[in-house]
Coordinates of C-alpha atoms in Angstrom, one line a residue:
X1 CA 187.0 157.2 48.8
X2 CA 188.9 156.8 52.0
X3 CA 185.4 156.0 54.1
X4 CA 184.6 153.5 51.3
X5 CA 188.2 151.4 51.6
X6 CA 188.0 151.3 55.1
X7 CA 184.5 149.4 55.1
X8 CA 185.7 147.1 52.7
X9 CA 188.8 146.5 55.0
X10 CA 186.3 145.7 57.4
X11 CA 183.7 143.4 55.4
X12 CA 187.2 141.7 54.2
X13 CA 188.3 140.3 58.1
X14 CA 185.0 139.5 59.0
X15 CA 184.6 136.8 56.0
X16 CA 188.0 136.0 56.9
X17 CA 187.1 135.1 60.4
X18 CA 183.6 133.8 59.4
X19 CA 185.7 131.4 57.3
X20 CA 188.1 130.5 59.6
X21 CA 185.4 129.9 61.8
X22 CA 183.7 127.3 59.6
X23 CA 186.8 125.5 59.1
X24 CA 187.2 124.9 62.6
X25 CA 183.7 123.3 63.2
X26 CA 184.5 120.6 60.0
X27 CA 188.1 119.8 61.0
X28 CA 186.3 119.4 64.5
X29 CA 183.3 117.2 63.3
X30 CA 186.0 115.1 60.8
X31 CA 187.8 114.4 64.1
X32 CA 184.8 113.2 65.9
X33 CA 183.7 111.0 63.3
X34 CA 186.8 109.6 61.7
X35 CA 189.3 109.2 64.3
X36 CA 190.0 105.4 64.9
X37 CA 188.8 103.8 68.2
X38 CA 191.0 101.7 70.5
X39 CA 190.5 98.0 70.1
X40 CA 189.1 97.4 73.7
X41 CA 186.8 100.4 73.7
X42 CA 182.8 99.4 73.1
X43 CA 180.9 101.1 70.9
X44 CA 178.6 103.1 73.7
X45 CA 178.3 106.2 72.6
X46 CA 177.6 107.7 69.0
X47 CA 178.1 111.4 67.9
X48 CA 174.7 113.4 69.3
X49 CA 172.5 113.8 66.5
X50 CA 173.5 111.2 64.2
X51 CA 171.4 108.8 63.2
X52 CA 172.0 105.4 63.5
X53 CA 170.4 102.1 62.0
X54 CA 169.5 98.7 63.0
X55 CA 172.9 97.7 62.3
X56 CA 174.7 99.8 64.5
X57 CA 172.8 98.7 67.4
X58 CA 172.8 95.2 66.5
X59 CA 176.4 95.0 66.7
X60 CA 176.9 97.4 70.1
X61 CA 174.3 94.2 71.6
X62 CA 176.1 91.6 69.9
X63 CA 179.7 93.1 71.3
X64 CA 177.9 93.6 75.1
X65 CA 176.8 89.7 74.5
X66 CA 179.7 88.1 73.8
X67 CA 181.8 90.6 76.9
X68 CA 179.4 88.3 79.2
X69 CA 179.4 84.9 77.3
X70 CA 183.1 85.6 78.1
X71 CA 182.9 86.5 81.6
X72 CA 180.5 83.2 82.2
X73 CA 182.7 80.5 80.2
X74 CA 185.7 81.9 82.7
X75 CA 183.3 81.7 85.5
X76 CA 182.0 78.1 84.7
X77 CA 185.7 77.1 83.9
X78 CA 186.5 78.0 87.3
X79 CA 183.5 76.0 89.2
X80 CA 184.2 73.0 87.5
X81 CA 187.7 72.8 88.1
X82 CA 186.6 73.5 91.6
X83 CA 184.3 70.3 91.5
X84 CA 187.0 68.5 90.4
X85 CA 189.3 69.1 93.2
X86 CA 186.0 68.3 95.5
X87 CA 185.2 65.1 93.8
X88 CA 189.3 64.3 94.0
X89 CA 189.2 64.9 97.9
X90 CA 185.9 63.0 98.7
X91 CA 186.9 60.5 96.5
X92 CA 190.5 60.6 98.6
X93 CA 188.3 60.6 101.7
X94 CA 185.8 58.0 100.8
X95 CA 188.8 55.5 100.1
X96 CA 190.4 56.2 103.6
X97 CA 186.8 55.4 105.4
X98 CA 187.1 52.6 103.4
X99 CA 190.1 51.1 105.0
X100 CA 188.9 52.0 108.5
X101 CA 191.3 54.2 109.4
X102 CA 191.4 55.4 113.1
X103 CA 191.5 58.9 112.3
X104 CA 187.9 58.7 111.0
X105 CA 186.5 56.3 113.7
X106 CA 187.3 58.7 116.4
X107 CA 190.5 56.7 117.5
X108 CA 193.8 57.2 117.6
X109 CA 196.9 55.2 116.2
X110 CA 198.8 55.1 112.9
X111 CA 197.6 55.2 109.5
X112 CA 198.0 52.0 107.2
X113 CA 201.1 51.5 105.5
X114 CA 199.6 52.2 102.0
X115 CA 199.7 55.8 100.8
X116 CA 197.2 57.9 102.4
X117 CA 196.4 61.5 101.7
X118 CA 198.0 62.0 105.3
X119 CA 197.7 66.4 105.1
X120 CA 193.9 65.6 104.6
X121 CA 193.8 63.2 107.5
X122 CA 195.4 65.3 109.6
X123 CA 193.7 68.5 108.7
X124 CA 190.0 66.7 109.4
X125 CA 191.3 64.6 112.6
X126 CA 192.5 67.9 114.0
X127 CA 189.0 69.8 113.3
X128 CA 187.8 66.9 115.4
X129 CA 190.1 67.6 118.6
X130 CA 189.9 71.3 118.9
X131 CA 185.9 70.9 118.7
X132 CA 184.0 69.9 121.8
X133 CA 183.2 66.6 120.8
X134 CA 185.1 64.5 123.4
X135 CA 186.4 67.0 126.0
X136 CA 184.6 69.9 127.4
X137 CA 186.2 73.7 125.6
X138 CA 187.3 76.1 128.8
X139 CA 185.0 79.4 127.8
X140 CA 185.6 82.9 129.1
X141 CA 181.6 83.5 129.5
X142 CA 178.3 82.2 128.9
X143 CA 178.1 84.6 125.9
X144 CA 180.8 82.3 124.1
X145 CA 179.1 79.4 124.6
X146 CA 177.5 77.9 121.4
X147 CA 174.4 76.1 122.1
X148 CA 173.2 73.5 120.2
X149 CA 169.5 73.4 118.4
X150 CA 167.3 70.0 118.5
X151 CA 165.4 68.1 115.7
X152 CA 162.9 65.7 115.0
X153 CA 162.1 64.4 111.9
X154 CA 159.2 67.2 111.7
X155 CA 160.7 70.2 113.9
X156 CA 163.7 72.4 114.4
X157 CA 163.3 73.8 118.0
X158 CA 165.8 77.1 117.8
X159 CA 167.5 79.4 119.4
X160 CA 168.5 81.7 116.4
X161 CA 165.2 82.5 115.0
X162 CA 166.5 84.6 112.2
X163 CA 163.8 86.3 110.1
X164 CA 161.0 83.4 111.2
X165 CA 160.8 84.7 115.0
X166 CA 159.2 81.5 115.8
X167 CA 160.2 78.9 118.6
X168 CA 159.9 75.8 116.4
X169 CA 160.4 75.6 112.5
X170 CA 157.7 73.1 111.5
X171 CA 157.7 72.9 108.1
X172 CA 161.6 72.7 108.2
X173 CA 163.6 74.5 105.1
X174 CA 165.1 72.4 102.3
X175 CA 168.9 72.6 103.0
X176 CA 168.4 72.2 106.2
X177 CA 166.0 69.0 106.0
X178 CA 168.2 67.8 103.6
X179 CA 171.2 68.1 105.9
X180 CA 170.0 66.6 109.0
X181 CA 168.1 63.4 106.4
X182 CA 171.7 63.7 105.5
X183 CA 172.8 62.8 109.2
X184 CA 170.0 60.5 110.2
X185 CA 170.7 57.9 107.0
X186 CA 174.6 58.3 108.2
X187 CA 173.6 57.1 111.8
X188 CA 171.4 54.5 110.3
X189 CA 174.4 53.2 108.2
X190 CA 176.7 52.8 111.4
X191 CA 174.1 51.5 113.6
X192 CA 172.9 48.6 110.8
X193 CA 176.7 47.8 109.9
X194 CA 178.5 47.7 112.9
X195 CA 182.3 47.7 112.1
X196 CA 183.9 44.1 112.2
X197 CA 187.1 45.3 113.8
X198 CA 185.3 45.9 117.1
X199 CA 187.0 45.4 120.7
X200 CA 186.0 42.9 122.8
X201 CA 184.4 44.9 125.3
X202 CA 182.1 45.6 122.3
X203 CA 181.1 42.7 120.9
X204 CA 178.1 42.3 123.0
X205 CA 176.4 45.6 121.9
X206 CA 177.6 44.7 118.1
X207 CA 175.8 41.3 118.8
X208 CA 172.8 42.9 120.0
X209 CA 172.7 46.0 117.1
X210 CA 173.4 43.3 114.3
X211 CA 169.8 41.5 115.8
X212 CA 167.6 44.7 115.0
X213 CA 167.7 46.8 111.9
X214 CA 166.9 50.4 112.6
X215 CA 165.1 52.6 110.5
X216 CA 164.1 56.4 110.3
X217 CA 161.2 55.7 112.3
X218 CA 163.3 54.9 115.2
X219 CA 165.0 58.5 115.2
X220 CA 164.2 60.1 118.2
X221 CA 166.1 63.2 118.2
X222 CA 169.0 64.8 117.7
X223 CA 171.3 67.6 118.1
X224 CA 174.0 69.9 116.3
X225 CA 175.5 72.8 116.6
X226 CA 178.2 74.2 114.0
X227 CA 181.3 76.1 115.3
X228 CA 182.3 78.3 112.6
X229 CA 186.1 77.7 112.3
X230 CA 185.5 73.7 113.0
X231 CA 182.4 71.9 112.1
X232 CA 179.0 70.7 112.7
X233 CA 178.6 68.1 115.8
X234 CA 175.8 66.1 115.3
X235 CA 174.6 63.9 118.4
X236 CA 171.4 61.3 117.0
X237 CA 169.4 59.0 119.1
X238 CA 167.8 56.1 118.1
X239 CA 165.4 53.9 120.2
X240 CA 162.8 50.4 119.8
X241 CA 159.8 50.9 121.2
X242 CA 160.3 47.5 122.7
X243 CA 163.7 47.9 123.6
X244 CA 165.1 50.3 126.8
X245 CA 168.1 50.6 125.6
X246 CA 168.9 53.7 123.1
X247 CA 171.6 54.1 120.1
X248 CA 173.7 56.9 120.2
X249 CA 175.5 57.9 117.3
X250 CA 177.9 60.9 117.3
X251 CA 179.4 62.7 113.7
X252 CA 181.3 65.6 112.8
X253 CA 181.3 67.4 109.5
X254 CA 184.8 69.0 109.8
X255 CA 183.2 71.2 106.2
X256 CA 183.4 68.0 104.2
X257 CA 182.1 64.6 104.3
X258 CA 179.9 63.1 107.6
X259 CA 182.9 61.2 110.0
X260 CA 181.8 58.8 112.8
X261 CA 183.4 60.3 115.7
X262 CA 181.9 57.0 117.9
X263 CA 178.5 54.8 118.4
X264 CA 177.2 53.1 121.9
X265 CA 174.1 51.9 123.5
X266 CA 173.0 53.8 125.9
X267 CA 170.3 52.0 129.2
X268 CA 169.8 54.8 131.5
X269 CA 165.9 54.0 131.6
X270 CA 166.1 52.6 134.9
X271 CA 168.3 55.7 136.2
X272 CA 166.9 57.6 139.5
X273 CA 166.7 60.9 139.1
X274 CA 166.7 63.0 142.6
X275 CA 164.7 65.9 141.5
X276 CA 165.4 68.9 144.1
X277 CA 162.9 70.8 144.5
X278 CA 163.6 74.8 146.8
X279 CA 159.8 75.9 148.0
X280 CA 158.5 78.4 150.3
X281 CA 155.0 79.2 150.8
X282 CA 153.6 78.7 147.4
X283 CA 151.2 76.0 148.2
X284 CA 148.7 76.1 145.5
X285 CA 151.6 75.9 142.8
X286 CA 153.0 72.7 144.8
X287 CA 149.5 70.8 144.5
X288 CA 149.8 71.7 140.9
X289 CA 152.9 70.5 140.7
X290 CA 152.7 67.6 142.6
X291 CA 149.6 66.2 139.8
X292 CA 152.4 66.8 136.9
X293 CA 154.7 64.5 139.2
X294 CA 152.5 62.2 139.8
X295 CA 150.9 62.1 136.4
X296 CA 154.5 61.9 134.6
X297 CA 156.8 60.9 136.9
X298 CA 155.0 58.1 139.1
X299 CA 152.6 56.8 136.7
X300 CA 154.7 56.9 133.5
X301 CA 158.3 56.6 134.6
X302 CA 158.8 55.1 138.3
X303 CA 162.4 56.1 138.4
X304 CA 162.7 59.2 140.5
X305 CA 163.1 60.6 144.1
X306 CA 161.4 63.9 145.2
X307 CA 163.7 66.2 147.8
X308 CA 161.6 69.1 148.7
X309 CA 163.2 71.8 150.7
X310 CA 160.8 73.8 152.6
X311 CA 162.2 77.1 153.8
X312 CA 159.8 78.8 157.4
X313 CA 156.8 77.7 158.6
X314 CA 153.3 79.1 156.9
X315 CA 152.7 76.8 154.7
X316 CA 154.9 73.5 155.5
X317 CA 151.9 71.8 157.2
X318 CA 150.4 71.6 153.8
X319 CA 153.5 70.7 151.9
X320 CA 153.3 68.1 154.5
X321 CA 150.2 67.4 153.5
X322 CA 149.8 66.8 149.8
X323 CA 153.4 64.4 150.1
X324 CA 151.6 62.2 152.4
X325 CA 148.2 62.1 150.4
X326 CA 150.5 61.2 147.4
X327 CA 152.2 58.6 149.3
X328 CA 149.3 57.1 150.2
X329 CA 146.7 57.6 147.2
X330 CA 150.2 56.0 144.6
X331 CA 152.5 54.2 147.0
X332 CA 154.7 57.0 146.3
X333 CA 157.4 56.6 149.3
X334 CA 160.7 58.2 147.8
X335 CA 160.7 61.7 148.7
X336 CA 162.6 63.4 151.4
X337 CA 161.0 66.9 153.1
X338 CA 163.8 69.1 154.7
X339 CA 162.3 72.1 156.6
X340 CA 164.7 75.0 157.1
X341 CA 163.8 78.1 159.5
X342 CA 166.0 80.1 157.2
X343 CA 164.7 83.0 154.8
X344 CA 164.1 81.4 151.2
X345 CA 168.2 81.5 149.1
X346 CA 167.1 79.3 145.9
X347 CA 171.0 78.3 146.0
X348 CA 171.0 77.1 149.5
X349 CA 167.4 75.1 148.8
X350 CA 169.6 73.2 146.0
X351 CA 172.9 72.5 147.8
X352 CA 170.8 71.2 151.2
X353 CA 169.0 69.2 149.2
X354 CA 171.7 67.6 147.1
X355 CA 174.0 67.3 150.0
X356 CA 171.0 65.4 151.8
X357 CA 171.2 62.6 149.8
X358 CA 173.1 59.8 151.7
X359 CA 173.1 56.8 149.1
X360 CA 176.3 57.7 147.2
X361 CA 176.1 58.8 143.2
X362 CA 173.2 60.3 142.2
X363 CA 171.6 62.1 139.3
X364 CA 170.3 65.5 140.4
X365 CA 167.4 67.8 138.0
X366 CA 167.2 71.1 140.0
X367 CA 163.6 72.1 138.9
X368 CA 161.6 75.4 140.4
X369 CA 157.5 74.3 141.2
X370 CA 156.3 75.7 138.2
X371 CA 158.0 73.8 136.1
X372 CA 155.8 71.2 134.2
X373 CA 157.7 68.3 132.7
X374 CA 156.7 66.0 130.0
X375 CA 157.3 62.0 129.7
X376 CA 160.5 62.9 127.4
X377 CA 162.2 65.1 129.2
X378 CA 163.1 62.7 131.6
X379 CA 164.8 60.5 129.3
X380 CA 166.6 63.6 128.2
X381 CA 167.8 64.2 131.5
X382 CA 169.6 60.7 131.6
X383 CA 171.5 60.7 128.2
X384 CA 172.4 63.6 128.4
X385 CA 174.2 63.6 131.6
X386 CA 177.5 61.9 132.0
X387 CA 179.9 61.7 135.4
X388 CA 182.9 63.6 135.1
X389 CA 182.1 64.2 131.5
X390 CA 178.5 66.2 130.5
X391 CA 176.2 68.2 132.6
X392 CA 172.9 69.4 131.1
X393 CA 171.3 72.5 130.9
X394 CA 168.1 72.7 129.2
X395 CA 166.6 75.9 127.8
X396 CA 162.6 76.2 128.8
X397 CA 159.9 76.7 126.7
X398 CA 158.1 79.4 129.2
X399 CA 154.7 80.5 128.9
X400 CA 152.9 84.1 128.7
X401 CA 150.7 85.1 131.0
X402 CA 147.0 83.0 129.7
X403 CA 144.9 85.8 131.1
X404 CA 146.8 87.9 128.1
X405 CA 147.4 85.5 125.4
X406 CA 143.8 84.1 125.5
X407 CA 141.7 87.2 126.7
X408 CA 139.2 86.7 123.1
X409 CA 138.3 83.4 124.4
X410 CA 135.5 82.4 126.8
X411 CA 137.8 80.7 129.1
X412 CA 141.4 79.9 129.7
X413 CA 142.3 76.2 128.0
X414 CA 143.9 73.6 130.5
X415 CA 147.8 73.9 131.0
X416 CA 148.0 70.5 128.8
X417 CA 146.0 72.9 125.6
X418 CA 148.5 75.9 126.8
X419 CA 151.8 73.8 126.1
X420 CA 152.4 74.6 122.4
X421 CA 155.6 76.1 120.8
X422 CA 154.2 79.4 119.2
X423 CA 155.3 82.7 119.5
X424 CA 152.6 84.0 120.9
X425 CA 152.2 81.7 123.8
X426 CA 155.8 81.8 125.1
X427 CA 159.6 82.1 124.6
X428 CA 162.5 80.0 124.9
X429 CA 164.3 81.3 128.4
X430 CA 167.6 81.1 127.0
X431 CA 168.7 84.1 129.8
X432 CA 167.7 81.3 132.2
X433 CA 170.0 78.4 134.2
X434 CA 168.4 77.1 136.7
X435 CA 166.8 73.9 135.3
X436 CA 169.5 71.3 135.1
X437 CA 170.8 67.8 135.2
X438 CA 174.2 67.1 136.7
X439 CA 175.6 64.5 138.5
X440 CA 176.0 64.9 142.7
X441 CA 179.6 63.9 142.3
X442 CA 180.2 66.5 139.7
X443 CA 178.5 69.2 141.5
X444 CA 180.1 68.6 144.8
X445 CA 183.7 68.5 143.0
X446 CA 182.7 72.0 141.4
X447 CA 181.9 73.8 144.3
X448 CA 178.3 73.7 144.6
X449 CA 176.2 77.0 144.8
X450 CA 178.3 80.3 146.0
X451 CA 176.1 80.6 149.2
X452 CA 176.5 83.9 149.7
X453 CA 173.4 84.9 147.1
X454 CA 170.5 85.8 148.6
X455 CA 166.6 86.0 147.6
X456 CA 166.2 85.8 143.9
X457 CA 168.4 84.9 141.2
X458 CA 172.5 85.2 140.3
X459 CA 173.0 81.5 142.0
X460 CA 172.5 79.7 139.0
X461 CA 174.8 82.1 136.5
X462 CA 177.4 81.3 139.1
X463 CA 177.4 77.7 138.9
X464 CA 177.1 77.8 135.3
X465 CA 179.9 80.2 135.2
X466 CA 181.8 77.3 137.1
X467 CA 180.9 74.6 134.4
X468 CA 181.8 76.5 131.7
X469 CA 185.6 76.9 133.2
X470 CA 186.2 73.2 133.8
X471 CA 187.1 70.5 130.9
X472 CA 183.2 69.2 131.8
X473 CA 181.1 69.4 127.9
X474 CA 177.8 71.3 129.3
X475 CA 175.0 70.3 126.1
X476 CA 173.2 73.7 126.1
X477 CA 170.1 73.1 124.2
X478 CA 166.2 73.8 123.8
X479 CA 164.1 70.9 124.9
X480 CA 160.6 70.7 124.1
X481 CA 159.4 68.4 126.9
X482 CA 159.9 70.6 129.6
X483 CA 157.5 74.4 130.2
X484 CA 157.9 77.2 132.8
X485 CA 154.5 78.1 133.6
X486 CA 153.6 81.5 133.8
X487 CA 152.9 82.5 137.6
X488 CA 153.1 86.6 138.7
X489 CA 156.4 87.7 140.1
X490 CA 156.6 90.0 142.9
X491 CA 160.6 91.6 142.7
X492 CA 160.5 92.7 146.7
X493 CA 162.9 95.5 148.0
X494 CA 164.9 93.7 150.2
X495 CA 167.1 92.4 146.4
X496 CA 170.5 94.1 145.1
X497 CA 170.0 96.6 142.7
X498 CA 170.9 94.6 140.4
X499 CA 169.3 90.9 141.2
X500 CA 166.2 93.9 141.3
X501 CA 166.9 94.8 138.0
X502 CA 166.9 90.9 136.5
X503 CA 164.0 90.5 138.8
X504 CA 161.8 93.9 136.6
X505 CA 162.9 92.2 133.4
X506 CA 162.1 88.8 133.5
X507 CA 158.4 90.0 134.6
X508 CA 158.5 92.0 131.2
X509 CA 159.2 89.2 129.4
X510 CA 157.3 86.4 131.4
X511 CA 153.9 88.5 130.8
X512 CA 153.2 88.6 126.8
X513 CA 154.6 88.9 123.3
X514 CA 156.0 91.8 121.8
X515 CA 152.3 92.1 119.7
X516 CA 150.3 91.4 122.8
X517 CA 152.1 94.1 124.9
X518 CA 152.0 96.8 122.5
X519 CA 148.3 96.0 121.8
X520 CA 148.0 96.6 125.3
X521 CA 150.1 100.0 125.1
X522 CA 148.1 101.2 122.6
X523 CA 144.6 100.1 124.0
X524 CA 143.4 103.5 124.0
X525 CA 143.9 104.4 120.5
X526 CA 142.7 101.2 119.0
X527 CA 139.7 101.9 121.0
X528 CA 139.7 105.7 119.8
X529 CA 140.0 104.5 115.7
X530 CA 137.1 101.8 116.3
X531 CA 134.9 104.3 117.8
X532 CA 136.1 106.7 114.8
X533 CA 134.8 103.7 112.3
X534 CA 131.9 102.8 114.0
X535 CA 130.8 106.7 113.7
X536 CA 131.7 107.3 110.1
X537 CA 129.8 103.7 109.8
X538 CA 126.5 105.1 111.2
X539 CA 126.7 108.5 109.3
X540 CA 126.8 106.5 106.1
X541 CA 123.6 104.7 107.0
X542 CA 120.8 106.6 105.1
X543 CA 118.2 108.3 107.1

């Protein structure tokens, strides 16, 4: 009896624990399932293994749908109130252009008497003044300097390639077309209705603007560059083809609406341009160069002086030479040849010859002989250079070695066939600063050349260097009418280290592209995996 109880002690607690057990597990599934959810929690998540009908879902989508149909009415709320403020302040804007006020012509003085929006005059008229629009900015270094990019109505030629790594942006993107056709129709505006409260100084060139009406067609090109924390400078030229004078048209975007900043007619085509010219030995390049001049700058534009300094003495009987036969084959008479017994100094060639000049102002282009110019170029070189206000310095368009760049073809093309913008047939030298266009006045007030720079290169950084800390606006830009033709460099030991170092790297980067180099690294294996093909070619062929 006793061994009996005690087992039915035992069976008792375990049904007692089996129970209490079971208990547990509903009071825990009744909590799962019935307790009340907060009012802002979604219905995610369901109990795992319960099944759930169309319903269920139907309402967690419609709850997730009407979260975002939320979120976008906020969103939308937001832009348009946004427009509205816009629309308020252009509207604001549009009504002060309206009345001419100076601030928006560029000028100074008071604003009218009525009630004008004077924070947002301010705001915009100061954007204006601390850009370089009217005064050159002092910058520490030629890394700060923001260059600008030119346009035609077709092309972009840029800097900042982005993602496109090309040298010209042909068919031009959307925003931006529609920014500059933006700018052009602005400058077409101001050019068609001159402003009647004109000095009058200005009357004539109203008189003369009011005769012809200008139209796209008579863009020429333009430039702009945006400084992040100001604006976007646009500077637009417009020319007749039967007129000499040009149109120039300068605006500012201060991140708003297109402002006039001012509009003048520019006649520089009768302008001489010196163009100095450092040689020594080099004799087949200066013929070459001498046909370009004669070609472009006899033939086509007739306003230009040649200074050619000629440092020893191989070689300047022939220099001699080919100046006289052009002399006497064109009627070519203004050049100047200054021999020097020194060793060749770049910077000395280019002071001697600018200090040679003896006929008071001048406009100087310091060119190298393999630089081919184009018609345009010159015309650049004149509008864009101002005394004691604007130097130019052009950025190149130099081209790869031909021997690399057209190796599949029979024979090299001419140098005319060679001068295209592609990325495989050159680079813009934007590392480079020795092609420019400066008044003689400016440059002798500057300092000139540090003299003390021998052989090859660091001259030019140094008087650029000088530019850059003066109140002169230096118009940094690529120019398409103007090529550095590719000639071997020879870096010789007698350079600095480091003029020896710039010396090794611009002979990289004068001799091919990035793919045409590393087709040339690689020869040997592309070779190897075409012989592998051609093999595995012939052991498919059936016997």
């Amino acid at each position: 009896m006793p061994r009996r109880g005690l087992l039915m002690q035992a069976w008792t607690r375990r049904l007692l624990l089996g129970l209490a057990l079971f208990f547990c597990l509903i009071s825990l599934l009744y909590l799962l399932e019935c307790t009340p959810r907060p009012d802002n929690e979604p219905l995610l998540l369901g109990v795992p293994g319960k099944q759930y009908g169309k319903e269920y879902y139907q309402a967690l989508l419609q709850e997730q749908e009407e979260h975002y149909l939320t979120r976008a009415s906020s969103l939308k709320r937001q832009i348009t109130q946004l427009k509205q403020e816009l629309q308020e302040m252009s509207e604001k804007l549009k009504s002060v252009q309206e009345k001419k006020s100076p601030a928006l012509t560029g000028g100074g003085g008071q604003n009218s008497k009525e009630n004008f929006p004077n924070d947002l005059l301010e705001f915009l008229h100061s954007q204006i003044d601390k850009a370089e629009v009217s005064v050159g900015a002092r910058v520490p270094s030629e890394y700060a300097v923001v260059p600008f990019e030119s346009f035609t109505l077709t092309k972009v030629y840029q800097l900042e390639m982005g993602l496109t790594r090309h040298p010209e942006e042909k068919a031009v993107r959307k925003d931006r077309r529609d920014d500059f056709a933006e700018a052009i129709e602005a400058g077409l505006e101001v050019l068609n209705n001159p402003e009647e409260e004109e000095d009058n100084d200005n009357e004539a060139a109203d008189d003369r603007m009011q005769k012809h009406t200008y139209t796209e067609n008579d863009f020429v090109e333009g430039y702009y560059r945006t400084e992040r924390d100001k604006g976007t400078l646009y500077e637009l030229f417009y020319k007749k083809e039967f007129l000499d004078e040009s149109q120039h048209v300068t605006l500012f975007r201060p991140f708003g609406p297109l402002m006039k900043v001012k509009s003048e007619t520019v006649d520089v085509s009768h302008l001489i341009i010196n163009i100095i010219v450092p040689l020594s030995g080099r004799t087949e390049a200066f013929a070459q160069f001498m046909q370009n001049f004669r070609d472009v700058c006899i033939h086509q534009d007739g306003h230009v002086y040649l200074t050619v300094v000629y440092f020893g003495q191989e070689g300047l009987d022939e220099v001699r030479r080919i100046l006289e036969m052009t002399a006497s084959e064109t009627n070519f008479h203004n050049y100047t040849l200054v021999p020097l017994a020194d060793e060749f100094s770049r910077g000395r060639g280019l002071d001697m010859g600018a200090r040679t000049w003896e006929k008071g102002e001048a406009l100087m282009f310091f060119c190298d002989v393999d630089i081919y110019i184009s018609p345009e170029f010159l015309n650049s070189c004149r509008i864009n250079t101002e005394p004691g206000k604007k130097v130019f310095y052009p950025v190149v368009f130099s081209l790869y070695n031909p021997a690399v760049v057209y190796a599949n073809l029979e024979g090299t093309p001419s140098i005319e066939q060679q001068l295209v913008h592609k990325k495989d047939s050159g680079f813009w030298r934007d590392f480079g600063f020795g092609m420019t266009c400066q008044y003689r006045s400016d440059f002798l007030t500057i300092g000139g050349f540090d003299l003390d720079v021998r052989g090859w290169g660091g001259e030019d950084v140094h008087l650029y260097r000088k530019y850059l800390h003066s109140d002169l606006i230096v118009v940094r830009t690529p120019v398409s009418s103007l090529f550095h033709l590719w000639h071997e460099k020879h870096c010789v030991d007698e350079l600095t280290p480091e003029q020896y170092r710039m010396c090794i790297q611009s002979k990289a980067m004068n001799e091919a592209s990035q793919a045409h180099l590393g087709m040339l690294v690689f020869r040997e294996e592309i070779e190897a995996h075409l012989r592998k093909q051609a093999y595995r070619t012939d052991s498919d062929i059936p016997d």
